[in-house]
XYZ file of C-alpha atoms in Angstrom:
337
model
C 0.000 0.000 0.000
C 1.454 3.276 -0.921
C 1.150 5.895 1.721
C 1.496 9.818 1.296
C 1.640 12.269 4.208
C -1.913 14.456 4.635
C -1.133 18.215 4.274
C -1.587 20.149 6.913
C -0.881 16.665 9.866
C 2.416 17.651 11.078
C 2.923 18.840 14.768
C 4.961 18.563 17.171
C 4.820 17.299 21.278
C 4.431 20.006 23.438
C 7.019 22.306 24.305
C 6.580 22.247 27.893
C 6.236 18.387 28.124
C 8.467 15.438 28.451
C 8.292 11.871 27.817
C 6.834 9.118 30.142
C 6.424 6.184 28.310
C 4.080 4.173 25.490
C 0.240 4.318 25.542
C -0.963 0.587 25.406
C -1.245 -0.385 21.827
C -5.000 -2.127 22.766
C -6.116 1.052 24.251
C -9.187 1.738 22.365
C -9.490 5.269 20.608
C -11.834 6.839 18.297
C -10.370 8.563 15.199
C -12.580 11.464 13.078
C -11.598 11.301 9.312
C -12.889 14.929 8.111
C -14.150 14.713 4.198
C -13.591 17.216 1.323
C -16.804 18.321 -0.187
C -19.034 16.878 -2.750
C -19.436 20.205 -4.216
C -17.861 23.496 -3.243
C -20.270 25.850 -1.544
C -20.119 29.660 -2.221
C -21.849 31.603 0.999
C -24.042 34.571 -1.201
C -25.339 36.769 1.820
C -28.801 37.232 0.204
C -29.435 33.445 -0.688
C -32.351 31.719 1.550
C -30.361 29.399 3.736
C -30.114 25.841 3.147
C -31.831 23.054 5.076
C -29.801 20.563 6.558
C -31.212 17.893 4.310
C -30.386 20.066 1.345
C -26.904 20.622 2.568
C -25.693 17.250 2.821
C -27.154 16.648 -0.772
C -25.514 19.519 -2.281
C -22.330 19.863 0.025
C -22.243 16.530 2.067
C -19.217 13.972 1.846
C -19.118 12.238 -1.594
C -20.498 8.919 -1.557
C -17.523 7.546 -3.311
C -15.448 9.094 -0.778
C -17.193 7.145 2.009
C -16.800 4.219 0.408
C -12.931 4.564 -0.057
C -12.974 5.232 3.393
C -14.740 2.404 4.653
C -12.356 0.003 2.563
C -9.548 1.389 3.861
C -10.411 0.463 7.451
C -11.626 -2.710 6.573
C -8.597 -3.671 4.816
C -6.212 -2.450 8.092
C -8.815 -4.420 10.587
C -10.714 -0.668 11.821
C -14.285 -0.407 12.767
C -16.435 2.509 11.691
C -18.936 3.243 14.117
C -20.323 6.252 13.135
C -20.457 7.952 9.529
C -22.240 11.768 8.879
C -22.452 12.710 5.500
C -23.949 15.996 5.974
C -21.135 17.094 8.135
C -18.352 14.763 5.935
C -17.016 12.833 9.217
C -16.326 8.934 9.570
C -15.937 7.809 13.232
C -13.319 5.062 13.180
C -12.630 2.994 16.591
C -10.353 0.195 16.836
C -7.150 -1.062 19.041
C -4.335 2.399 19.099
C -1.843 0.924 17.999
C -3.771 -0.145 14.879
C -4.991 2.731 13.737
C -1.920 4.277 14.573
C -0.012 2.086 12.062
C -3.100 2.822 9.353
C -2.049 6.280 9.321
C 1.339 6.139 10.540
C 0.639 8.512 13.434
C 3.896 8.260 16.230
C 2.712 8.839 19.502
C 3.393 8.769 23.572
C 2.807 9.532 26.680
C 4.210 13.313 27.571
C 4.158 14.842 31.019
C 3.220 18.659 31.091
C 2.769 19.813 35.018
C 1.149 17.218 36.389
C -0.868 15.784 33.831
C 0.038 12.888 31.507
C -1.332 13.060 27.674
C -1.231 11.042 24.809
C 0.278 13.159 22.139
C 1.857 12.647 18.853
C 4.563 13.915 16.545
C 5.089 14.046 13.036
C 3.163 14.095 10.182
C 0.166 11.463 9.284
C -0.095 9.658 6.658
C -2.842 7.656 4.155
C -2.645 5.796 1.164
C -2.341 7.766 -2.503
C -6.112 6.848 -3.269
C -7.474 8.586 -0.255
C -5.061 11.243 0.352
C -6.888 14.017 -1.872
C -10.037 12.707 -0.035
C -9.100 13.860 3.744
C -9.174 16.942 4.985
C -8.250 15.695 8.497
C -7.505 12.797 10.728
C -8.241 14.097 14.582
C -8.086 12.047 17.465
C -4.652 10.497 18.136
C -3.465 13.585 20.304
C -5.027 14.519 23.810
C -3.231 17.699 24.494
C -6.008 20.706 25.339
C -6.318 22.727 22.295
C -7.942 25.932 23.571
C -8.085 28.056 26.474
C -10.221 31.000 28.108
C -8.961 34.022 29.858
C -11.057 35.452 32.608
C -10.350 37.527 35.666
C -12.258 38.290 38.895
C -11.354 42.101 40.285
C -11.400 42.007 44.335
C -14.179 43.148 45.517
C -12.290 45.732 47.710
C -11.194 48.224 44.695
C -14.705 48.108 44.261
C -14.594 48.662 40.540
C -17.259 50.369 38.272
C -19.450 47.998 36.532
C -22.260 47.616 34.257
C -24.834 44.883 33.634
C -25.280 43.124 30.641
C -28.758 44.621 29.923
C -26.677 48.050 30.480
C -23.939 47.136 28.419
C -26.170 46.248 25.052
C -27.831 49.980 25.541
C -24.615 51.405 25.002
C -23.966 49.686 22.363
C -27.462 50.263 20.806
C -28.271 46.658 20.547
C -31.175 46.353 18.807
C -34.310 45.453 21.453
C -35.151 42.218 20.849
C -35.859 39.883 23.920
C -34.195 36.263 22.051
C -38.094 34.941 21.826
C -38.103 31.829 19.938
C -34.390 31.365 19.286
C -31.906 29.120 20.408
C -28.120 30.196 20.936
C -25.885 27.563 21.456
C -22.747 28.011 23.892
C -19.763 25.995 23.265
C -17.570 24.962 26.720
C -14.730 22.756 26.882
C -14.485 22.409 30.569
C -16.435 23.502 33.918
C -20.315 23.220 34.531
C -22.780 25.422 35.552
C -25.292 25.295 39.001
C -28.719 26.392 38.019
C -29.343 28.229 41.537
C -26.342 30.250 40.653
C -27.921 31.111 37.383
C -31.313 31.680 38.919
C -29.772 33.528 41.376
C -28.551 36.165 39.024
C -31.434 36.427 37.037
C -33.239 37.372 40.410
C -30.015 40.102 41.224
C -31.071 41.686 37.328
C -35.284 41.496 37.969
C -35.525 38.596 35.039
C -37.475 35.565 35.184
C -34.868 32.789 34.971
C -33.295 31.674 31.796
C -34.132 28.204 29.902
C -30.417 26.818 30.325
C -29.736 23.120 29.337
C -26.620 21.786 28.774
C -25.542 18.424 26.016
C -23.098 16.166 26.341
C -20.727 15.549 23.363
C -18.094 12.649 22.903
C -18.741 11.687 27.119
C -18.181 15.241 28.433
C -20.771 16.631 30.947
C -21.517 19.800 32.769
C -18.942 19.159 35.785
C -18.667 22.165 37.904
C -15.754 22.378 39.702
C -16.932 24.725 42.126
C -14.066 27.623 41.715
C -14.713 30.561 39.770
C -11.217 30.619 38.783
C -11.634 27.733 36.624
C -13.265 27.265 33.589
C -16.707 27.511 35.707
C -16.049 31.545 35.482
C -16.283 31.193 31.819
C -19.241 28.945 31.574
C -21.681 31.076 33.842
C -19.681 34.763 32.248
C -20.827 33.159 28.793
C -24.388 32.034 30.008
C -24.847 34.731 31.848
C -24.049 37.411 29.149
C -26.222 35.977 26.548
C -29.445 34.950 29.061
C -29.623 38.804 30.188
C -29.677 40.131 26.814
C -31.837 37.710 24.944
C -33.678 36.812 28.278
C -36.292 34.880 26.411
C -34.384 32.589 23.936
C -33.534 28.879 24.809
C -29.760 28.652 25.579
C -28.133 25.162 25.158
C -24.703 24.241 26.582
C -22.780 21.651 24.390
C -19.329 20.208 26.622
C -17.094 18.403 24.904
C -13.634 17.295 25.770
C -11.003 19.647 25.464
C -9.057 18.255 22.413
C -9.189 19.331 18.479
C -11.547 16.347 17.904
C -13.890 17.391 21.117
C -14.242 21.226 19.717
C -14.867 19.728 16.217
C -17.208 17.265 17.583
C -19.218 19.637 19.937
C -19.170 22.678 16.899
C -20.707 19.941 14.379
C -23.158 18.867 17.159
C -24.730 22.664 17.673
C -24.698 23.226 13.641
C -26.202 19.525 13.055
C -28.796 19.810 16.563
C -32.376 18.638 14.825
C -33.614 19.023 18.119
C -32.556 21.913 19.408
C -31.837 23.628 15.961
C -29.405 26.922 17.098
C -29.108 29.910 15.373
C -26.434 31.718 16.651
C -23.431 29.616 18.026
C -21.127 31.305 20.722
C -17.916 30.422 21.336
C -15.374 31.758 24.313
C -12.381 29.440 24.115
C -9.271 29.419 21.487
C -6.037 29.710 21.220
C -2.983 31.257 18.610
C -2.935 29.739 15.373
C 0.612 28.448 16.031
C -0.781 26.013 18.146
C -3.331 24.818 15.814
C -2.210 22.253 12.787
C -3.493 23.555 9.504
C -5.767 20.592 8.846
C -7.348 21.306 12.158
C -8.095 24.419 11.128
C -9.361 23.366 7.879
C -12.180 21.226 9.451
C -13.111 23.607 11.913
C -13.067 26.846 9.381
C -15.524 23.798 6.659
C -18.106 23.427 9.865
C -18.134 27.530 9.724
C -18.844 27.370 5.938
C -21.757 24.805 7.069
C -23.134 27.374 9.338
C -23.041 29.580 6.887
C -24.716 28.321 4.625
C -27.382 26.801 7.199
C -27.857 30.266 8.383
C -26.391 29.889 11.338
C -24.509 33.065 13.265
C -21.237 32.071 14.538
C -19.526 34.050 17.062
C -16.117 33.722 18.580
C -14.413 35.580 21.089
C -11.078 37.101 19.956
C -9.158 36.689 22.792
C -7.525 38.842 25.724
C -4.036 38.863 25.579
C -3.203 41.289 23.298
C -1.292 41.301 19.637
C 1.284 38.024 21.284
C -2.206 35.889 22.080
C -0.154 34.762 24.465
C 2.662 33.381 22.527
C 6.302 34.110 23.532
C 7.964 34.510 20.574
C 8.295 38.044 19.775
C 6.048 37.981 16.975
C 2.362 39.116 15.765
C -0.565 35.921 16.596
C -4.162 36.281 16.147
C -6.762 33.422 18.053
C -8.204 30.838 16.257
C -11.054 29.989 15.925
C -11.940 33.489 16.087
């Protein structure tokens, strides 16, 4: 079988991290193969959006594509468990060490602090026939992908403030109370208590908020109980959007923090026939530098699906500055945003 490398795959381990040791080659993982498009979608900002149905149709993964897919992980001894044309993923599950030798991923076990992550280096790699096929192959590495940045000011400099509600009639956003409109919040860590939310409905004179919350790829709303942690950032982003559009339906998707988990819980918000969002908010990122390109090529096709599904997408640019944190000397902007 001739194998090519996928553009795009290459990263390296961590800087900050250092080697432990081999995952068990029996572990059992889960692999997402992202698809190219049937057909390439142009976004026209006056067009009536599409329905999902019509989506996958037009735009979904190619058949043929599926098929190649499928062959290949039959022929290396891979399960698929899961396949989404509409959103162009194949969920492949199977023994790691398996699938890593499919797509000649190199991975171990790296120590950063004190946590221990499966991570990989290197480029990956698939044979000619399905090379042009893939956008990206996410899964092998378990290394958190994106980050928030909030701060609580002591109470004792007793700072000036202003309430959401304030804040959006300085801004002159349009009055509009959310009625009949579901926004989607995207977390990758933390949880939410719904007497703290109902408590601060009560504090701003609103009726409480419908808050639910999903669980994508085994995740769930975990509070941790410290507003330092990535609870500040769920209730800050639940909070914001529940005071301003105090009548819409807000639904929480957590997924794990990895590239695949964003992906995953992104694609589960655009793809909700439930719920069906239509504006998805997003408060977590990090510098493109730390993104691989093919990552970023599957999240920025889920965008294009919004898009097109007339979905609103919004992403917080991040707080630290023209470096987004990086220490190199050099100009980053955050990504997803």
């Amino acid at each position: 079988m001739s194998l090519v490398t996928l553009r795009g795959s290459y990263r390296e381990h961590p800087a900050d991290s250092v080697p432990v040791g081999q995952p068990s080659p029996e572990e059992p993982i889960q692999i997402t193969v992202v698809l190219r498009r049937r057909e390439a979608a142009q976004i026209d900002a006056g067009a009536t959006p599409l329905s999902s149905r019509q989506l996958a149709e037009m735009h979904g993964a190619d058949p043929a594509d599926i098929e190649a897919v499928k062959a290949f992980a039959a022929n290396c001894g891979i399960d698929v468990v899961a396949i989404d044309s509409a959103a162009r993923l194949v969920t492949l599950c199977g023994p790691l060490g398996k699938i890593a030798r499919a797509f000649g991923a190199e991975v171990e076990l790296r120590q950063s602090g004190t946590r221990i992550l499966r991570t990989r280096q290197g480029a990956l790699h698939a044979p000619s026939t399905l090379s042009e096929r893939i956008i990206a192959v996410l899964g092998f590495d378990q290394r958190p992908v994106a980050a928030t940045n909030h701060k609580f000011q002591s109470r004792g400099k007793q700072p000036a403030y202003f309430t959401p509600p304030e804040l959006a009639k300085l801004y002159n956003f349009p009055a509009n109370s959310g009625k009949d409109q579901t926004i989607a919040i995207i977390e990758l860590g933390g949880g939410y208590n719904s007497s703290d939310l109902d408590a601060y409905w009560r504090q701003l004179g609103l009726n409480p908020v419908s808050v639910m919350s999903v669980s994508v790829s085994g995740a769930q709303n975990s509070p941790e109980g410290d507003p330092n942690s990535a609870d500040g950032e769920v209730a800050l982003d639940i909070e914001v959007a529940g005071a301003i559009a105090p009548e819409s339906r807000i639904v929480v998707y957590f997924a794990p923090n990895t590239d695949q988990g964003f992906l995953s819980a992104i694609n589960a918000a655009i793809y909700d026939q439930v719920h069906k969002p239509s504006v998805i908010s997003i408060s977590w990122g990090a510098a493109e530098s730390e993104w691989t390109p093919q990552a970023m090529n599957a999240f920025n096709a889920a965008f294009h699906d919004a898009a097109l599904l007339g979905i609103s997408v919004c992403v917080a640019a991040g707080d630290n500055g023209s470096s987004d944190g990086e220490q190199d000397g050099h100009n980053h902007v955050d990504f997803p945003a």
